Amino acid sequence: MSRMAKLELDGKVYELPIVEGTEKELAIDISTLRSQTGYITLDDGYGNTGSCKSAVTFIDGDAGILRYRGIPIEEIAGKSSFVETAWLVIFGRLPTIEDRERFSQLLTDNSRLDESMLKQFAGFPPNGHPMAILSAMINTLSTHERQEANTEAQVEALAATLISKVRTIAAASYKASVGEPIVYPRYDLKYVENFLHMMFSVPYREYEPTPEVTRALNLFLALHADHEQNCSTSTVRMVASSQANMFASCAAGVCALWGPLHGGANVAVIEMLEFIKASGMPVKEYVAKVKDKQSNIKLMGFGHRVYRNFDPRSKILKKAADDMLASMKIEDPLLDLSVELAEAALTDDYFVERKLYPNVDFYSGIILRAMGIPLDMFTVMFAIGRMPGWIANWKEIHDDPKGRIYRPRQVYIGQTGEHWAPREER
Ligand code: ACO
């Protein structure tokens, strides 16, 4: 017998079931509230609304915990490659050697884009935003691939196609934007090395990534693989709930990720650090500006809707950034500035009281910069990393026989009692 919550409303008492997750988080199931009471709930920004039950990722924001399929992110980071992490996130278990080999082969076999798609890159303006191109090209991809997802093998093939081709699209859009010839994938390279090859090789010079760069990029992508019901993942689920296909749903996720309050924050962090450096503004003065609500600026890369503690990914990435820069003997003044800024904020009452800590974007930009990834490609890198999470969430909706289309309600606050009037009387 499940526990019940009691709600007293207009003199009547209603009972609503309490749902308990496997990590003991508690929710009141209000799915019968409207039919029982005539009321709906209102929760701007969904801060208190569980939109679904999901078995992909667990976050405890107060304790700074992140787990993919029950495994702590600290255990995955550095041990599992991005490809292994992707399979874990999508299929819910660590891949066996056979699973790994099959999935890797699928990724390799599907890395090339159809020639007609390559021609499309010429149609975008040279300064067209890579996130717009990515979303458009993922939709284009859905016109090339049959979206059959009736068996696990078909879902795996579709997932591999999307994860593989997204990387090719990203590199091709970069090449088109800098006026260099598009580089074809190589069949002898692994996922991350192949991406770096397509990004940085030119016909007269082959790019050879260092092991540090390969390791750091694998880590960056694995740390971004999923993050529960954030803005873009909720968007993917919303689109998926209409039974839209995997590629169309993930293209919508790219658009949601683009904004500066979500995936675009990694760009905003570097722009902020560059501004502070160029203006010569003391860090304390910048922090004071951020605290002033009239200024309407935020400390980018700080704060998180769910984490009221250190984002565990930011701790891992900070160490990776330090190691990578040291091993590559890169001195980046922006890294020093980021350390100074983090120290100033972490000891400031404003940030302490509000429990605002560095999030994943605070350090990821430093890593991507050191690899030579251009600033306007940062959010694209995030999108490549997040693809497994979007696919896993799409799959949950797709596999749910009781699934219903997502359709929130609203409280209408517009005009009432208005009437149409002829043009001459308005
Ligand atoms: N700088 C200054 N003040 C902040 C910041 C910040 N980065 N973040 C939150 N605050 C303040 C808010 O103004 C608010 O102050 P108040 O209580 O005096 O009104 C208080 O802290 C609480 O913040 P919330 O409004 O509850 O934050 P919310 O959960 O709505 O937003 C968000 C979270 C969007 C991440 C916010 O912290 C932010 O804008 N951060 C900067 C952008 C960023 O780094 N985004 C990346 C997020 S991670 C990701 O998507 C991968």
Short mmCIF file of C-alpha atoms and ligand atoms in Angstrom, two decimals:
data_model
loop_
_atom_site.label_atom_id
_atom_site.label_comp_id
_atom_site.label_asym_id
_atom_site.label_seq_id
_atom_site.Cartn_x
_atom_site.Cartn_y
_atom_site.Cartn_z
CA MET A 1 0.00 0.00 0.00
CA SER A 2 1.62 3.24 -1.12
CA ARG A 3 1.75 6.30 1.14
CA MET A 4 -0.76 9.06 0.41
CA ALA A 5 -0.50 12.84 0.71
CA LYS A 6 -3.60 14.66 1.96
CA LEU A 7 -4.67 17.90 0.31
CA GLU A 8 -7.35 20.07 1.89
CA LEU A 9 -9.12 22.22 -0.64
CA ASP A 10 -12.41 24.09 -0.44
CA GLY A 11 -13.40 22.12 2.65
CA LYS A 12 -12.72 18.70 1.13
CA VAL A 13 -9.78 16.35 1.70
CA TYR A 14 -8.20 14.63 -1.31
CA GLU A 15 -5.66 11.84 -1.29
CA LEU A 16 -2.73 11.82 -3.72
CA PRO A 17 -0.23 8.94 -3.96
CA ILE A 18 3.38 9.48 -2.96
CA VAL A 19 5.90 8.06 -5.41
CA GLU A 20 9.36 7.04 -4.23
CA GLY A 21 12.35 6.77 -6.56
CA THR A 22 15.13 4.21 -6.22
CA GLU A 23 17.35 6.87 -4.59
CA LYS A 24 14.53 7.64 -2.09
CA GLU A 25 13.50 10.94 -3.69
CA LEU A 26 9.83 11.61 -3.03
CA ALA A 27 7.12 13.02 -5.28
CA ILE A 28 3.39 13.62 -4.99
CA ASP A 29 1.61 12.13 -7.99
CA ILE A 30 -0.86 14.83 -9.03
CA SER A 31 -1.98 13.16 -12.26
CA THR A 32 -5.58 12.92 -10.96
CA LEU A 33 -5.61 16.36 -9.30
CA ARG A 34 -7.55 18.17 -12.02
CA SER A 35 -10.11 15.41 -12.49
CA GLN A 36 -10.60 15.19 -8.70
CA THR A 37 -10.53 18.89 -7.78
CA GLY A 38 -10.72 21.05 -10.93
CA TYR A 39 -7.36 22.62 -9.95
CA ILE A 40 -4.05 22.41 -11.80
CA THR A 41 -0.60 23.11 -10.35
CA LEU A 42 1.49 26.15 -11.31
CA ASP A 43 5.28 25.98 -11.25
CA ASP A 44 7.03 28.61 -13.39
CA GLY A 45 10.37 27.27 -14.61
CA TYR A 46 9.42 23.75 -13.36
CA GLY A 47 11.61 24.05 -10.24
CA ASN A 48 9.32 21.62 -8.36
CA THR A 49 7.87 19.59 -11.18
CA GLY A 50 8.93 16.05 -12.02
CA SER A 51 8.00 15.74 -15.69
CA CYS A 52 8.63 12.00 -15.92
CA LYS A 53 10.06 8.89 -14.30
CA SER A 54 13.47 8.18 -15.81
CA ALA A 55 16.13 5.51 -15.26
CA VAL A 56 19.01 7.22 -17.08
CA THR A 57 20.72 9.70 -14.76
CA PHE A 58 20.55 10.53 -11.07
CA ILE A 59 21.58 13.89 -9.64
CA ASP A 60 21.61 14.94 -6.00
CA GLY A 61 22.25 18.64 -6.35
CA ASP A 62 22.70 19.31 -2.62
CA ALA A 63 25.31 16.57 -2.24
CA GLY A 64 27.00 17.23 -5.61
CA ILE A 65 26.27 13.69 -6.91
CA LEU A 66 25.91 12.70 -10.57
CA ARG A 67 25.46 9.09 -11.69
CA TYR A 68 24.86 7.61 -15.13
CA ARG A 69 22.80 4.40 -14.89
CA GLY A 70 23.71 4.21 -11.19
CA ILE A 71 27.49 4.59 -11.71
CA PRO A 72 29.17 7.67 -10.13
CA ILE A 73 30.61 10.09 -12.68
CA GLU A 74 33.95 9.99 -10.82
CA GLU A 75 34.23 6.25 -11.68
CA ILE A 76 33.36 6.78 -15.33
CA ALA A 77 35.61 9.80 -15.87
CA GLY A 78 38.98 8.79 -17.24
CA LYS A 79 38.09 5.05 -17.30
CA SER A 80 35.39 4.90 -19.96
CA SER A 81 35.86 6.54 -23.34
CA PHE A 82 33.05 8.68 -24.72
CA VAL A 83 31.90 5.80 -26.93
CA GLU A 84 31.66 3.37 -24.00
CA THR A 85 29.88 6.03 -21.91
CA ALA A 86 27.44 6.68 -24.76
CA TRP A 87 26.47 2.99 -24.96
CA LEU A 88 26.07 2.80 -21.17
CA VAL A 89 23.82 5.87 -21.12
CA ILE A 90 21.65 4.69 -24.02
CA PHE A 91 21.30 0.98 -23.20
CA GLY A 92 21.54 1.05 -19.42
CA ARG A 93 24.45 -1.33 -18.84
CA LEU A 94 28.19 -1.33 -19.41
CA PRO A 95 28.91 -2.72 -22.87
CA THR A 96 30.58 -6.12 -23.14
CA ILE A 97 33.63 -6.48 -25.43
CA GLU A 98 31.26 -7.65 -28.19
CA ASP A 99 28.90 -4.70 -27.67
CA ARG A 100 31.86 -2.31 -27.82
CA GLU A 101 33.24 -3.82 -31.01
CA ARG A 102 29.85 -3.86 -32.73
CA PHE A 103 29.07 -0.28 -31.72
CA SER A 104 32.53 0.98 -32.73
CA GLN A 105 32.14 -0.66 -36.11
CA LEU A 106 28.72 0.93 -36.55
CA LEU A 107 30.21 4.32 -35.69
CA THR A 108 33.00 3.83 -38.22
CA ASP A 109 30.70 2.54 -40.95
CA ASN A 110 28.38 5.51 -40.53
CA SER A 111 30.89 8.33 -40.26
CA ARG A 112 30.65 9.58 -43.85
CA LEU A 113 28.02 12.06 -45.00
CA ASP A 114 26.12 11.61 -48.23
CA GLU A 115 27.74 13.74 -50.99
CA SER A 116 24.50 15.70 -51.45
CA MET A 117 24.70 16.76 -47.80
CA LEU A 118 28.27 17.98 -48.26
CA LYS A 119 27.07 20.33 -51.00
CA GLN A 120 24.59 21.87 -48.57
CA PHE A 121 27.36 23.37 -46.44
CA ALA A 122 28.14 25.76 -49.30
CA GLY A 123 24.61 27.13 -48.98
CA PHE A 124 25.08 28.49 -45.47
CA PRO A 125 26.56 31.99 -45.04
CA PRO A 126 30.24 31.81 -43.93
CA ASN A 127 29.41 33.35 -40.54
CA GLY A 128 26.24 31.26 -40.03
CA HIS A 129 26.10 30.00 -36.45
CA PRO A 130 27.31 26.36 -36.21
CA MET A 131 24.41 25.46 -33.88
CA ALA A 132 21.90 26.55 -36.55
CA ILE A 133 23.82 24.51 -39.12
CA LEU A 134 24.00 21.50 -36.80
CA SER A 135 20.28 21.49 -36.10
CA ALA A 136 19.41 21.99 -39.79
CA MET A 137 21.79 19.24 -40.90
CA ILE A 138 20.50 16.73 -38.31
CA ASN A 139 17.03 17.30 -39.76
CA THR A 140 18.46 16.85 -43.24
CA LEU A 141 19.97 13.58 -42.04
CA SER A 142 16.50 12.33 -41.12
CA THR A 143 15.58 12.61 -44.80
CA HIS A 144 18.47 10.25 -45.67
CA GLU A 145 18.05 7.59 -42.98
CA ARG A 146 15.04 5.33 -42.55
CA GLN A 147 13.83 5.93 -39.00
CA GLU A 148 13.05 2.33 -38.09
CA ALA A 149 13.36 1.74 -34.37
CA ASN A 150 11.36 -1.41 -33.65
CA THR A 151 14.19 -3.54 -32.25
CA GLU A 152 17.21 -2.81 -30.03
CA ALA A 153 19.49 -3.51 -33.03
CA GLN A 154 17.65 -0.89 -35.08
CA VAL A 155 17.83 1.66 -32.25
CA GLU A 156 21.54 0.92 -31.87
CA ALA A 157 22.14 1.44 -35.59
CA LEU A 158 20.21 4.71 -35.56
CA ALA A 159 22.02 5.91 -32.43
CA ALA A 160 25.41 5.07 -33.93
CA THR A 161 24.50 6.84 -37.16
CA LEU A 162 23.45 9.99 -35.33
CA ILE A 163 26.38 10.04 -32.88
CA SER A 164 28.85 9.38 -35.69
CA LYS A 165 27.46 11.76 -38.30
CA VAL A 166 26.92 14.60 -35.82
CA ARG A 167 30.69 14.69 -35.39
CA THR A 168 31.20 14.77 -39.18
CA ILE A 169 28.61 17.53 -39.58
CA ALA A 170 30.27 19.59 -36.83
CA ALA A 171 33.72 19.32 -38.40
CA ALA A 172 32.39 19.98 -41.91
CA SER A 173 30.52 23.10 -40.78
CA TYR A 174 33.75 24.39 -39.23
CA LYS A 175 35.73 23.71 -42.41
CA ALA A 176 33.07 25.46 -44.50
CA SER A 177 33.13 28.47 -42.16
CA VAL A 178 36.92 28.92 -42.50
CA GLY A 179 36.98 28.29 -46.26
CA GLU A 180 38.94 25.03 -46.05
CA PRO A 181 38.05 21.83 -47.94
CA ILE A 182 35.87 19.39 -46.02
CA VAL A 183 37.97 16.50 -44.69
CA TYR A 184 36.55 12.96 -45.00
CA PRO A 185 36.56 10.65 -41.98
CA ARG A 186 39.23 7.95 -41.78
CA TYR A 187 38.21 4.37 -41.21
CA ASP A 188 41.29 3.56 -39.10
CA LEU A 189 40.71 6.22 -36.44
CA LYS A 190 38.68 6.03 -33.26
CA TYR A 191 35.78 8.40 -32.54
CA VAL A 192 37.61 11.30 -30.90
CA GLU A 193 40.78 11.07 -33.05
CA ASN A 194 38.61 10.99 -36.17
CA PHE A 195 36.79 14.14 -35.10
CA LEU A 196 40.08 15.96 -34.47
CA HIS A 197 41.33 14.73 -37.87
CA MET A 198 38.25 16.11 -39.65
CA MET A 199 38.53 19.41 -37.74
CA PHE A 200 42.23 20.10 -38.06
CA SER A 201 43.74 18.12 -40.97
CA VAL A 202 44.24 19.93 -44.28
CA PRO A 203 45.04 18.27 -47.62
CA TYR A 204 48.74 19.14 -47.29
CA ARG A 205 49.11 18.37 -43.56
CA GLU A 206 47.69 15.55 -41.44
CA TYR A 207 46.78 16.53 -37.88
CA GLU A 208 48.20 14.22 -35.19
CA PRO A 209 46.51 14.76 -31.83
CA THR A 210 48.60 14.28 -28.70
CA PRO A 211 47.38 11.63 -26.21
CA GLU A 212 46.61 14.47 -23.76
CA VAL A 213 44.25 16.14 -26.23
CA THR A 214 42.52 12.84 -27.08
CA ARG A 215 42.16 12.00 -23.40
CA ALA A 216 40.81 15.45 -22.50
CA LEU A 217 38.28 15.44 -25.35
CA ASN A 218 37.05 11.95 -24.41
CA LEU A 219 36.63 13.20 -20.86
CA PHE A 220 34.87 16.41 -21.93
CA LEU A 221 32.38 14.45 -24.07
CA ALA A 222 31.79 11.73 -21.45
CA LEU A 223 31.12 14.35 -18.75
CA HIS A 224 28.51 15.98 -20.98
CA ALA A 225 26.79 12.70 -21.97
CA ASP A 226 23.66 13.26 -19.89
CA HIS A 227 22.32 15.51 -17.21
CA GLU A 228 18.76 14.55 -16.36
CA GLN A 229 15.76 16.72 -17.24
CA ASN A 230 17.51 19.95 -18.25
CA CYS A 231 16.12 22.37 -20.84
CA SER A 232 17.38 20.56 -23.96
CA THR A 233 16.62 17.02 -22.73
CA SER A 234 13.11 18.07 -21.72
CA THR A 235 12.77 19.54 -25.21
CA VAL A 236 13.85 16.24 -26.77
CA ARG A 237 11.30 14.36 -24.64
CA MET A 238 8.58 16.87 -25.47
CA VAL A 239 9.18 16.43 -29.21
CA ALA A 240 9.59 12.66 -28.84
CA SER A 241 6.24 12.43 -27.04
CA SER A 242 4.51 13.34 -30.29
CA GLN A 243 6.20 10.18 -31.72
CA ALA A 244 8.62 12.30 -33.76
CA ASN A 245 11.68 10.34 -34.86
CA MET A 246 15.02 10.22 -33.02
CA PHE A 247 16.80 12.63 -35.35
CA ALA A 248 14.02 15.25 -35.40
CA SER A 249 13.77 15.11 -31.59
CA CYS A 250 17.54 15.57 -31.17
CA ALA A 251 17.62 18.44 -33.70
CA ALA A 252 15.17 20.24 -31.39
CA GLY A 253 17.52 19.50 -28.48
CA VAL A 254 20.32 21.32 -30.33
CA CYS A 255 18.16 24.46 -30.60
CA ALA A 256 17.33 24.37 -26.89
CA LEU A 257 20.98 23.89 -25.97
CA TRP A 258 22.06 26.93 -28.01
CA GLY A 259 20.92 29.56 -25.47
CA PRO A 260 23.48 31.29 -23.19
CA LEU A 261 21.70 30.15 -20.03
CA HIS A 262 22.20 26.51 -21.09
CA GLY A 263 24.88 25.14 -23.46
CA GLY A 264 25.86 28.58 -24.68
CA ALA A 265 27.29 29.34 -21.23
CA ASN A 266 30.70 27.82 -22.13
CA VAL A 267 31.07 30.55 -24.79
CA ALA A 268 29.81 33.22 -22.42
CA VAL A 269 32.44 32.21 -19.83
CA ILE A 270 35.34 32.77 -22.25
CA GLU A 271 33.81 36.04 -23.49
CA MET A 272 33.49 37.19 -19.87
CA LEU A 273 37.13 36.27 -19.09
CA GLU A 274 38.30 38.00 -22.28
CA PHE A 275 36.32 41.11 -21.35
CA ILE A 276 37.81 41.25 -17.84
CA LYS A 277 41.32 40.78 -19.22
CA ALA A 278 40.94 43.35 -22.03
CA SER A 279 39.28 45.96 -19.81
CA GLY A 280 41.85 45.50 -17.04
CA MET A 281 38.96 45.55 -14.55
CA PRO A 282 40.02 44.13 -11.16
CA VAL A 283 38.29 40.82 -10.43
CA LYS A 284 36.75 42.20 -7.21
CA GLU A 285 35.17 45.03 -9.20
CA TYR A 286 33.69 42.57 -11.71
CA VAL A 287 32.28 40.46 -8.88
CA ALA A 288 30.71 43.59 -7.37
CA LYS A 289 29.11 44.35 -10.76
CA VAL A 290 27.66 40.85 -10.97
CA LYS A 291 26.14 41.22 -7.48
CA ASP A 292 24.47 44.49 -8.45
CA LYS A 293 21.02 43.44 -9.73
CA GLN A 294 20.77 46.70 -11.74
CA SER A 295 23.72 45.61 -13.89
CA ASN A 296 21.74 42.64 -15.20
CA ILE A 297 24.89 40.55 -15.66
CA LYS A 298 25.60 37.17 -14.15
CA LEU A 299 28.82 35.45 -13.31
CA MET A 300 28.83 33.07 -16.26
CA GLY A 301 29.74 29.48 -15.42
CA PHE A 302 28.42 29.92 -11.88
CA GLY A 303 25.18 28.62 -10.42
CA HIS A 304 22.95 25.77 -11.45
CA ARG A 305 19.27 25.03 -11.15
CA VAL A 306 19.93 21.65 -9.52
CA TYR A 307 23.40 21.82 -7.93
CA ARG A 308 23.51 23.82 -4.73
CA ASN A 309 27.02 22.49 -4.25
CA PHE A 310 30.05 21.91 -6.47
CA ASP A 311 29.06 20.51 -9.85
CA PRO A 312 31.06 17.23 -9.70
CA ARG A 313 31.89 17.62 -13.39
CA SER A 314 33.52 21.00 -12.81
CA LYS A 315 35.91 19.46 -10.23
CA ILE A 316 36.97 16.77 -12.73
CA LEU A 317 37.33 19.26 -15.59
CA LYS A 318 39.34 21.74 -13.49
CA LYS A 319 41.90 19.02 -12.79
CA ALA A 320 41.89 17.91 -16.45
CA ALA A 321 42.43 21.53 -17.57
CA ASP A 322 45.33 21.95 -15.15
CA ASP A 323 46.94 18.63 -16.27
CA MET A 324 46.43 19.28 -19.96
CA LEU A 325 47.83 22.80 -19.92
CA ALA A 326 50.83 21.67 -17.85
CA SER A 327 51.61 18.70 -20.12
CA MET A 328 51.22 20.80 -23.27
CA LYS A 329 53.23 23.60 -21.63
CA ILE A 330 50.45 26.08 -22.46
CA GLU A 331 50.21 29.18 -20.31
CA ASP A 332 46.76 30.63 -20.61
CA PRO A 333 46.19 33.92 -18.77
CA LEU A 334 42.45 33.21 -18.92
CA LEU A 335 42.96 30.10 -16.78
CA ASP A 336 44.75 32.19 -14.13
CA LEU A 337 41.92 34.71 -14.33
CA SER A 338 39.32 31.96 -13.95
CA VAL A 339 41.09 30.70 -10.80
CA GLU A 340 41.15 34.23 -9.35
CA LEU A 341 37.49 34.79 -10.22
CA ALA A 342 36.41 31.45 -8.71
CA GLU A 343 38.32 32.21 -5.50
CA ALA A 344 36.76 35.69 -5.24
CA ALA A 345 33.26 34.31 -5.78
CA LEU A 346 33.61 31.26 -3.52
CA THR A 347 34.58 33.46 -0.57
CA ASP A 348 31.96 36.14 -1.21
CA ASP A 349 28.81 36.14 0.97
CA TYR A 350 26.53 36.74 -2.04
CA PHE A 351 27.62 33.47 -3.67
CA VAL A 352 27.98 31.53 -0.40
CA GLU A 353 24.47 32.43 0.80
CA ARG A 354 22.91 31.55 -2.57
CA LYS A 355 24.99 28.34 -2.85
CA LEU A 356 26.39 29.35 -6.24
CA TYR A 357 29.37 27.22 -7.32
CA PRO A 358 31.29 26.82 -10.59
CA ASN A 359 29.37 24.66 -13.05
CA VAL A 360 30.72 22.45 -15.86
CA ASP A 361 30.98 25.41 -18.25
CA PHE A 362 33.35 27.33 -16.03
CA TYR A 363 36.30 25.07 -16.95
CA SER A 364 35.19 23.36 -20.16
CA GLY A 365 35.90 26.46 -22.24
CA ILE A 366 39.53 26.50 -21.06
CA ILE A 367 39.96 22.88 -22.21
CA LEU A 368 38.35 23.46 -25.59
CA ARG A 369 40.43 26.63 -26.12
CA ALA A 370 43.66 24.75 -25.41
CA MET A 371 42.68 22.16 -28.05
CA GLY A 372 42.29 24.90 -30.63
CA ILE A 373 38.49 24.56 -30.87
CA PRO A 374 37.14 27.96 -32.00
CA LEU A 375 34.80 29.78 -29.63
CA ASP A 376 31.69 29.54 -31.78
CA MET A 377 32.09 25.74 -31.90
CA PHE A 378 32.04 25.33 -28.09
CA THR A 379 28.30 24.74 -27.84
CA VAL A 380 28.51 22.33 -30.78
CA MET A 381 31.04 20.32 -28.75
CA PHE A 382 28.54 20.23 -25.90
CA ALA A 383 25.86 19.00 -28.35
CA ILE A 384 28.10 16.16 -29.60
CA GLY A 385 28.68 15.12 -25.99
CA ARG A 386 24.97 15.34 -25.03
CA MET A 387 23.74 13.24 -27.96
CA PRO A 388 23.75 9.93 -25.96
CA GLY A 389 21.62 11.49 -23.21
CA TRP A 390 19.11 12.86 -25.69
CA ILE A 391 18.95 9.48 -27.46
CA ALA A 392 18.50 7.64 -24.14
CA ASN A 393 15.65 9.97 -23.17
CA TRP A 394 14.10 9.67 -26.64
CA LYS A 395 14.34 5.86 -26.24
CA GLU A 396 12.55 5.94 -22.87
CA ILE A 397 9.62 7.76 -24.45
CA HIS A 398 9.71 5.55 -27.55
CA ASP A 399 9.76 2.32 -25.47
CA ASP A 400 6.95 3.36 -23.11
CA PRO A 401 3.75 1.60 -24.21
CA LYS A 402 1.70 3.85 -21.89
CA GLY A 403 3.38 7.05 -23.12
CA ARG A 404 1.16 10.10 -23.63
CA ILE A 405 1.90 13.23 -25.62
CA TYR A 406 3.39 15.97 -23.39
CA ARG A 407 0.84 18.72 -23.02
CA PRO A 408 1.22 21.07 -20.03
CA ARG A 409 -1.59 23.39 -19.03
CA GLN A 410 -1.48 27.10 -18.22
CA VAL A 411 -3.20 29.70 -16.09
CA TYR A 412 -4.62 32.21 -18.55
CA ILE A 413 -3.96 35.84 -17.53
CA GLY A 414 -4.98 37.62 -20.74
CA GLN A 415 -7.92 39.88 -21.52
CA THR A 416 -11.48 38.62 -21.09
CA GLY A 417 -14.81 39.63 -22.58
CA GLU A 418 -13.27 41.24 -25.69
CA HIS A 419 -15.09 41.32 -29.04
CA TRP A 420 -14.02 41.57 -32.62
CA ALA A 421 -14.57 45.04 -34.18
CA PRO A 422 -14.60 46.16 -37.82
CA ARG A 423 -11.35 47.88 -38.93
CA GLU A 424 -12.85 51.41 -39.04
CA GLU A 425 -14.05 51.13 -35.42
CA ARG A 426 -10.70 50.07 -33.85
N1 ACO B 1 25.70 35.21 -11.09
C1 ACO B 1 25.11 36.05 -10.22
N2 ACO B 1 23.97 35.75 -9.55
C2 ACO B 1 23.41 34.56 -9.79
C3 ACO B 1 23.98 33.63 -10.68
C4 ACO B 1 25.17 34.01 -11.36
N3 ACO B 1 25.74 33.17 -12.22
N4 ACO B 1 23.20 32.52 -10.74
C5 ACO B 1 22.19 32.73 -9.89
N5 ACO B 1 22.31 33.96 -9.31
C6 ACO B 1 21.44 34.55 -8.29
C7 ACO B 1 20.06 34.90 -8.86
O1 ACO B 1 20.07 36.22 -9.39
C8 ACO B 1 19.20 34.75 -7.65
O2 ACO B 1 19.42 35.88 -6.82
P1 ACO B 1 18.24 36.45 -5.87
O3 ACO B 1 17.88 35.32 -4.95
O4 ACO B 1 18.86 37.62 -5.17
O5 ACO B 1 17.12 36.83 -6.78
C9 ACO B 1 19.82 33.55 -6.91
O6 ACO B 1 21.20 33.54 -7.32
C10 ACO B 1 19.20 32.21 -7.16
O7 ACO B 1 19.33 31.88 -8.54
P2 ACO B 1 18.13 31.25 -9.32
O8 ACO B 1 17.31 32.34 -9.93
O9 ACO B 1 17.39 30.29 -8.47
O10 ACO B 1 18.88 30.45 -10.46
P3 ACO B 1 18.16 29.57 -11.55
O11 ACO B 1 18.07 28.18 -11.05
O12 ACO B 1 16.89 30.19 -12.04
O13 ACO B 1 19.20 29.67 -12.75
C11 ACO B 1 21.19 29.37 -13.94
C12 ACO B 1 20.26 28.78 -12.89
C13 ACO B 1 20.40 29.73 -15.22
C14 ACO B 1 22.23 28.33 -14.31
C15 ACO B 1 21.84 30.64 -13.34
O14 ACO B 1 22.60 30.28 -12.19
C16 ACO B 1 22.72 31.37 -14.35
O15 ACO B 1 22.19 32.18 -15.14
N6 ACO B 1 24.07 31.09 -14.33
C17 ACO B 1 24.95 31.68 -15.31
C18 ACO B 1 24.80 31.00 -16.66
C19 ACO B 1 25.42 29.60 -16.66
O16 ACO B 1 26.55 29.39 -16.22
N7 ACO B 1 24.66 28.64 -17.22
C20 ACO B 1 25.13 27.26 -17.35
C21 ACO B 1 24.28 26.35 -16.53
S1 ACO B 1 24.88 24.72 -16.59
C22 ACO B 1 24.40 24.11 -18.04
O17 ACO B 1 23.39 24.42 -18.63
C23 ACO B 1 25.28 23.22 -18.63
#
